[in-house]
PDB file of C-alpha atoms in Angstrom:
ATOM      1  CA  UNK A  14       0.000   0.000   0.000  1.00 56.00           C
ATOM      2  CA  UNK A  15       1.148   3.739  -0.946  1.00 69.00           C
ATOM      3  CA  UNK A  16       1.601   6.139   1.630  1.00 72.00           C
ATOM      4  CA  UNK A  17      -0.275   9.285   1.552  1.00 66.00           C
ATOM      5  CA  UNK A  18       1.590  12.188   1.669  1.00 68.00           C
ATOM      6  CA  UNK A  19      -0.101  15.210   3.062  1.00 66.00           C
ATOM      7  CA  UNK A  20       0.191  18.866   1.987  1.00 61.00           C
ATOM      8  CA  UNK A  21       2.208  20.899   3.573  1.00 62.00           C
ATOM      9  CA  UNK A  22       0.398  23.393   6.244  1.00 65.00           C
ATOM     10  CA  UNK A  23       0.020  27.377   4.876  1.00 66.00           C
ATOM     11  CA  UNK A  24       1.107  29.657   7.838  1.00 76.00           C
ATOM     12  CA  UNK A  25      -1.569  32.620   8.795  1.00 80.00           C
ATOM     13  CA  UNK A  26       1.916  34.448   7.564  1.00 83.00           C
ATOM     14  CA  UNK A  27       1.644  33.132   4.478  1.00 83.00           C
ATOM     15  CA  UNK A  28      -1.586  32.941   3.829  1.00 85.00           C
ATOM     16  CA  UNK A  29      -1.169  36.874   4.567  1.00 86.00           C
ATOM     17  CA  UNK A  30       1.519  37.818   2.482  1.00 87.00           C
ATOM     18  CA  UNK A  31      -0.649  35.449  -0.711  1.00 88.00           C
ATOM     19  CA  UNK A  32      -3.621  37.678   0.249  1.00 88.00           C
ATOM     20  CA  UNK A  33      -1.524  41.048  -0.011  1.00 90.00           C
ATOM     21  CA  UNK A  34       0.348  39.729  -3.258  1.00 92.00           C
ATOM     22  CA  UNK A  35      -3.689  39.298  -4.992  1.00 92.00           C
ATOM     23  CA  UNK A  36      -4.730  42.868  -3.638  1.00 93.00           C
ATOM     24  CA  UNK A  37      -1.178  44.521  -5.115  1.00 93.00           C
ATOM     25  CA  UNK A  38      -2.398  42.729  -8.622  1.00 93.00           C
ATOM     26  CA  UNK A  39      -5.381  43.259  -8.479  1.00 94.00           C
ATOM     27  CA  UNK A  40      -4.992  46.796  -7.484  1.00 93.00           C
ATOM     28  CA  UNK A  41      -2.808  47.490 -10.751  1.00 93.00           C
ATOM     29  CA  UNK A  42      -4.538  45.382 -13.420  1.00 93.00           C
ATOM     30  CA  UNK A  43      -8.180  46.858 -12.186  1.00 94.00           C
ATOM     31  CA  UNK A  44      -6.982  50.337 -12.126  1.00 93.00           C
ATOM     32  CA  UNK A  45      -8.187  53.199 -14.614  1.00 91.00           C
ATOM     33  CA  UNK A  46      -4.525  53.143 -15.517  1.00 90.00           C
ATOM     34  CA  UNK A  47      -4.217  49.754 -15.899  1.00 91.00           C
ATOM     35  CA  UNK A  48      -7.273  49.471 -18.208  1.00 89.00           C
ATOM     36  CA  UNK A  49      -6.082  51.712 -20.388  1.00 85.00           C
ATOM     37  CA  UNK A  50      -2.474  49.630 -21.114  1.00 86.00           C
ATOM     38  CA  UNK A  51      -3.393  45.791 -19.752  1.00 89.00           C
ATOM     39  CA  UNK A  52      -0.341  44.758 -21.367  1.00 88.00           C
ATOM     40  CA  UNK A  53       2.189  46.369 -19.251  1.00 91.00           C
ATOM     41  CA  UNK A  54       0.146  46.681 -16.491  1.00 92.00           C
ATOM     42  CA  UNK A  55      -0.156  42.864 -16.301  1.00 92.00           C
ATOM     43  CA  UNK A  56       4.088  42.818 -16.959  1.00 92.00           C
ATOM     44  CA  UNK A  57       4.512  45.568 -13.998  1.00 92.00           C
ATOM     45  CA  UNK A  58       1.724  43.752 -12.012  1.00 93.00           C
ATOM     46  CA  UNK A  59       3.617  40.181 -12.433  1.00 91.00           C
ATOM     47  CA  UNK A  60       6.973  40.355 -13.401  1.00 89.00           C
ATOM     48  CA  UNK A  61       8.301  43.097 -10.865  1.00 87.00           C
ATOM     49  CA  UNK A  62       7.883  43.831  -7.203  1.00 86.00           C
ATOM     50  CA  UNK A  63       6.845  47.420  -7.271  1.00 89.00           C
ATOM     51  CA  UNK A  64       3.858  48.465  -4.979  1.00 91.00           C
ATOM     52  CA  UNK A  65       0.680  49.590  -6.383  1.00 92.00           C
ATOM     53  CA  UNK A  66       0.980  53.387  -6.313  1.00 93.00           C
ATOM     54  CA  UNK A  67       4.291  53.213  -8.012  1.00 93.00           C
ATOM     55  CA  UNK A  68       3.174  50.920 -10.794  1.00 93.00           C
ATOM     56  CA  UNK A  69       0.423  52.915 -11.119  1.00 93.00           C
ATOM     57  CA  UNK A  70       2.374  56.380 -11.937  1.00 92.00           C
ATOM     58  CA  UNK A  71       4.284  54.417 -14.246  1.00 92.00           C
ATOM     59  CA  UNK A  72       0.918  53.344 -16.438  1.00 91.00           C
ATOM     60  CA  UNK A  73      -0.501  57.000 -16.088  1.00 90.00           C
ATOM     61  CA  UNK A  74       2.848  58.511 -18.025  1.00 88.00           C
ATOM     62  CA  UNK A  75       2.871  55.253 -20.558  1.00 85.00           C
ATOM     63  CA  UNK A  76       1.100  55.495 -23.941  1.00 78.00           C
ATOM     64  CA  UNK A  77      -2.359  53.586 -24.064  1.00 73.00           C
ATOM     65  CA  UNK A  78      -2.143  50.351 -25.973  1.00 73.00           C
ATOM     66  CA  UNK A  79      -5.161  51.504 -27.495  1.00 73.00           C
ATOM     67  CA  UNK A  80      -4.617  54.893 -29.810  1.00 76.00           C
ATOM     68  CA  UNK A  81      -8.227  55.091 -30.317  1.00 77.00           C
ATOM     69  CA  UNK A  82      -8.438  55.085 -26.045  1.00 70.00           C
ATOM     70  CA  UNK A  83      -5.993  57.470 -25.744  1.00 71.00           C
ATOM     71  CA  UNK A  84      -7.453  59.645 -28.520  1.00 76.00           C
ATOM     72  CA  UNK A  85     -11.166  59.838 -26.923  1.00 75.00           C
ATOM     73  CA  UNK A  86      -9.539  60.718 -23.244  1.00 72.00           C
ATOM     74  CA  UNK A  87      -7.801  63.640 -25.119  1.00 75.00           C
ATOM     75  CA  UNK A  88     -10.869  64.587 -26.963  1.00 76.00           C
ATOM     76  CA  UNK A  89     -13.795  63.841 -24.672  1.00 72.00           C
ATOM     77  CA  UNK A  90     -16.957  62.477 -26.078  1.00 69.00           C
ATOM     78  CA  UNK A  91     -18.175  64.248 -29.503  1.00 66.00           C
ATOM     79  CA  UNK A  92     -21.637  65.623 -29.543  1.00 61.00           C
ATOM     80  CA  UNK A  93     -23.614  63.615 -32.585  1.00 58.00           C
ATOM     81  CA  UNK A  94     -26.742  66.173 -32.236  1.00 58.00           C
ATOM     82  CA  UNK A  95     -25.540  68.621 -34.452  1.00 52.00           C
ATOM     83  CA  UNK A  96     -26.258  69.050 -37.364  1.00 55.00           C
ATOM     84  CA  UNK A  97     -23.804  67.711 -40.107  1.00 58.00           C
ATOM     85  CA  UNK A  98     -24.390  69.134 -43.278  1.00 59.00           C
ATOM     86  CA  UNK A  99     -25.219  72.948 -43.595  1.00 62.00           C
ATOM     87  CA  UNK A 100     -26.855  73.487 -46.838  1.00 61.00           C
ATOM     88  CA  UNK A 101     -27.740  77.233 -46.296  1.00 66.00           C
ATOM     89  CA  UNK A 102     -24.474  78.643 -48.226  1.00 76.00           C
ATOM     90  CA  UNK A 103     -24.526  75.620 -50.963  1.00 80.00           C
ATOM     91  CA  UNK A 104     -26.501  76.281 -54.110  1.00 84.00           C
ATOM     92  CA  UNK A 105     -26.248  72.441 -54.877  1.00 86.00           C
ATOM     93  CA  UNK A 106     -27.075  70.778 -51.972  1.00 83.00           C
ATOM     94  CA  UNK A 107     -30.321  73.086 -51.773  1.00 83.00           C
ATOM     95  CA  UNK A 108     -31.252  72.205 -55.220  1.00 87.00           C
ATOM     96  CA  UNK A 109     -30.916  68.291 -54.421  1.00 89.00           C
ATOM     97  CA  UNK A 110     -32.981  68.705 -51.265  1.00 88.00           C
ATOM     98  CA  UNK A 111     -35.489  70.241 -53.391  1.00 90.00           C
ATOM     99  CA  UNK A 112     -35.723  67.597 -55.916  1.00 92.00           C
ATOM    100  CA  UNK A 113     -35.761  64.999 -53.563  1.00 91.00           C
ATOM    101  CA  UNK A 114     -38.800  66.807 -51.443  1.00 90.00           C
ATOM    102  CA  UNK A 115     -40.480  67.161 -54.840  1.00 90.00           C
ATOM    103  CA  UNK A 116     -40.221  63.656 -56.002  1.00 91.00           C
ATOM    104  CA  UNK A 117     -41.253  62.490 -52.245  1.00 91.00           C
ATOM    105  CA  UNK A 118     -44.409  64.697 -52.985  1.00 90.00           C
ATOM    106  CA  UNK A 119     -44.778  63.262 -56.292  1.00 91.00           C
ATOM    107  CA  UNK A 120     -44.711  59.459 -55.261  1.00 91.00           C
ATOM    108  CA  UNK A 121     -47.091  60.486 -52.084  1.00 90.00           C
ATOM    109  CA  UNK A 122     -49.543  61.475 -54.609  1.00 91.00           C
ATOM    110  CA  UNK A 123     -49.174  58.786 -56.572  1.00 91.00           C
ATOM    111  CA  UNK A 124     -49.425  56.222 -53.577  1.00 90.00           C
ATOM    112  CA  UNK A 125     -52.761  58.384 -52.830  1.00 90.00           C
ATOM    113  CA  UNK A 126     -54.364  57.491 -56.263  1.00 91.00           C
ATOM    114  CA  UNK A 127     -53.548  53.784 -55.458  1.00 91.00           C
ATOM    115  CA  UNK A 128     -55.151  53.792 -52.294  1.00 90.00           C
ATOM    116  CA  UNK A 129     -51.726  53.361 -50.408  1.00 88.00           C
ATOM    117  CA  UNK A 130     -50.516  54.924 -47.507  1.00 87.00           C
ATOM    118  CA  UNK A 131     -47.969  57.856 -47.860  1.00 84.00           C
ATOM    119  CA  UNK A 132     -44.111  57.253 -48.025  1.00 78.00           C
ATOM    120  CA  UNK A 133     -42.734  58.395 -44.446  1.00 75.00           C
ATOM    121  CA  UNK A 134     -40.342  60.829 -44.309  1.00 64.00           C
TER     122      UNK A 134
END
C-alpha cells in the first residue's frame, strides 16, 4: 500500500503575504490606468515587485495600448446632435434637397391614387 503524503500546512503568515500579493495585482490590473495599457500593467503587475501606487504612476505617463483610447480621453466624447451638413451657403445641396422633397411629394400622390398609404419621411 502507498503512503499518503499530506500537503504541507500554509502559515496565517503566508496565507497573509498570498492575500496582499492578490490585492497589489489586483490593485494594478483593475486600475483606470491599468485598463487603459493591460499589457504592461499585467508585466509591472507580475513580473516586478513594485507596490501599487508606483506601478500605477508608471501606467498614467505610458502610452495607451489603445490609440483610439488614448485619442477619446484627449478629446472627450463628440456631440452627434448637431447638425452635419449645412446646406444654407450651398446652391447644390439646396437644389438636391429640393428635388428629392419634390419627387417624395410626387410618389405620395401617386401612392394616394392607389389607395396606399404615404411614403414616411
Amino acid at each position: 500500500m502507498r503512503e499518503v503524503k499530506k500537503a504541507p500546512g500554509v502559515t496565517g503568515a503566508a496565507n497573509a503575504a498570498i492575500a496582499s500579493e492578490r490585492l497589489r495585482i489586483a490593485a494594478i490590473l483593475e486600475s483606470p490606468e491599468g485598463r487603459r495599457n493591460p499589457a504592461m500593467a499585467q508585466k509591472l503587475a507580475l513580473g516586478s515587485a513594485l507596490d501599487a501606487e508606483t506601478a500605477r504612476s508608471i501606467l498614467a505617463e505610458a502610452p495607451a495600448a489603445n490609440p483610439y483610447l488614448a485619442a477619446m480621453d484627449r478629446e472627450g466624447p463628440i456631440g452627434l446632435s448637431a447638425s452635419t451638413v449645412d446646406i444654407a451657403a450651398d446652391p447644390r445641396a439646396a437644389r438636391l434637397k429640393e428635388i428629392q422633397e419634390g419627387a417624395r411629394a410626387l410618389n405620395n400622390e401617386r401612392r394616394r391614387a392607389q389607395g396606399l398609404p404615404p411614403l414616411k419621411d
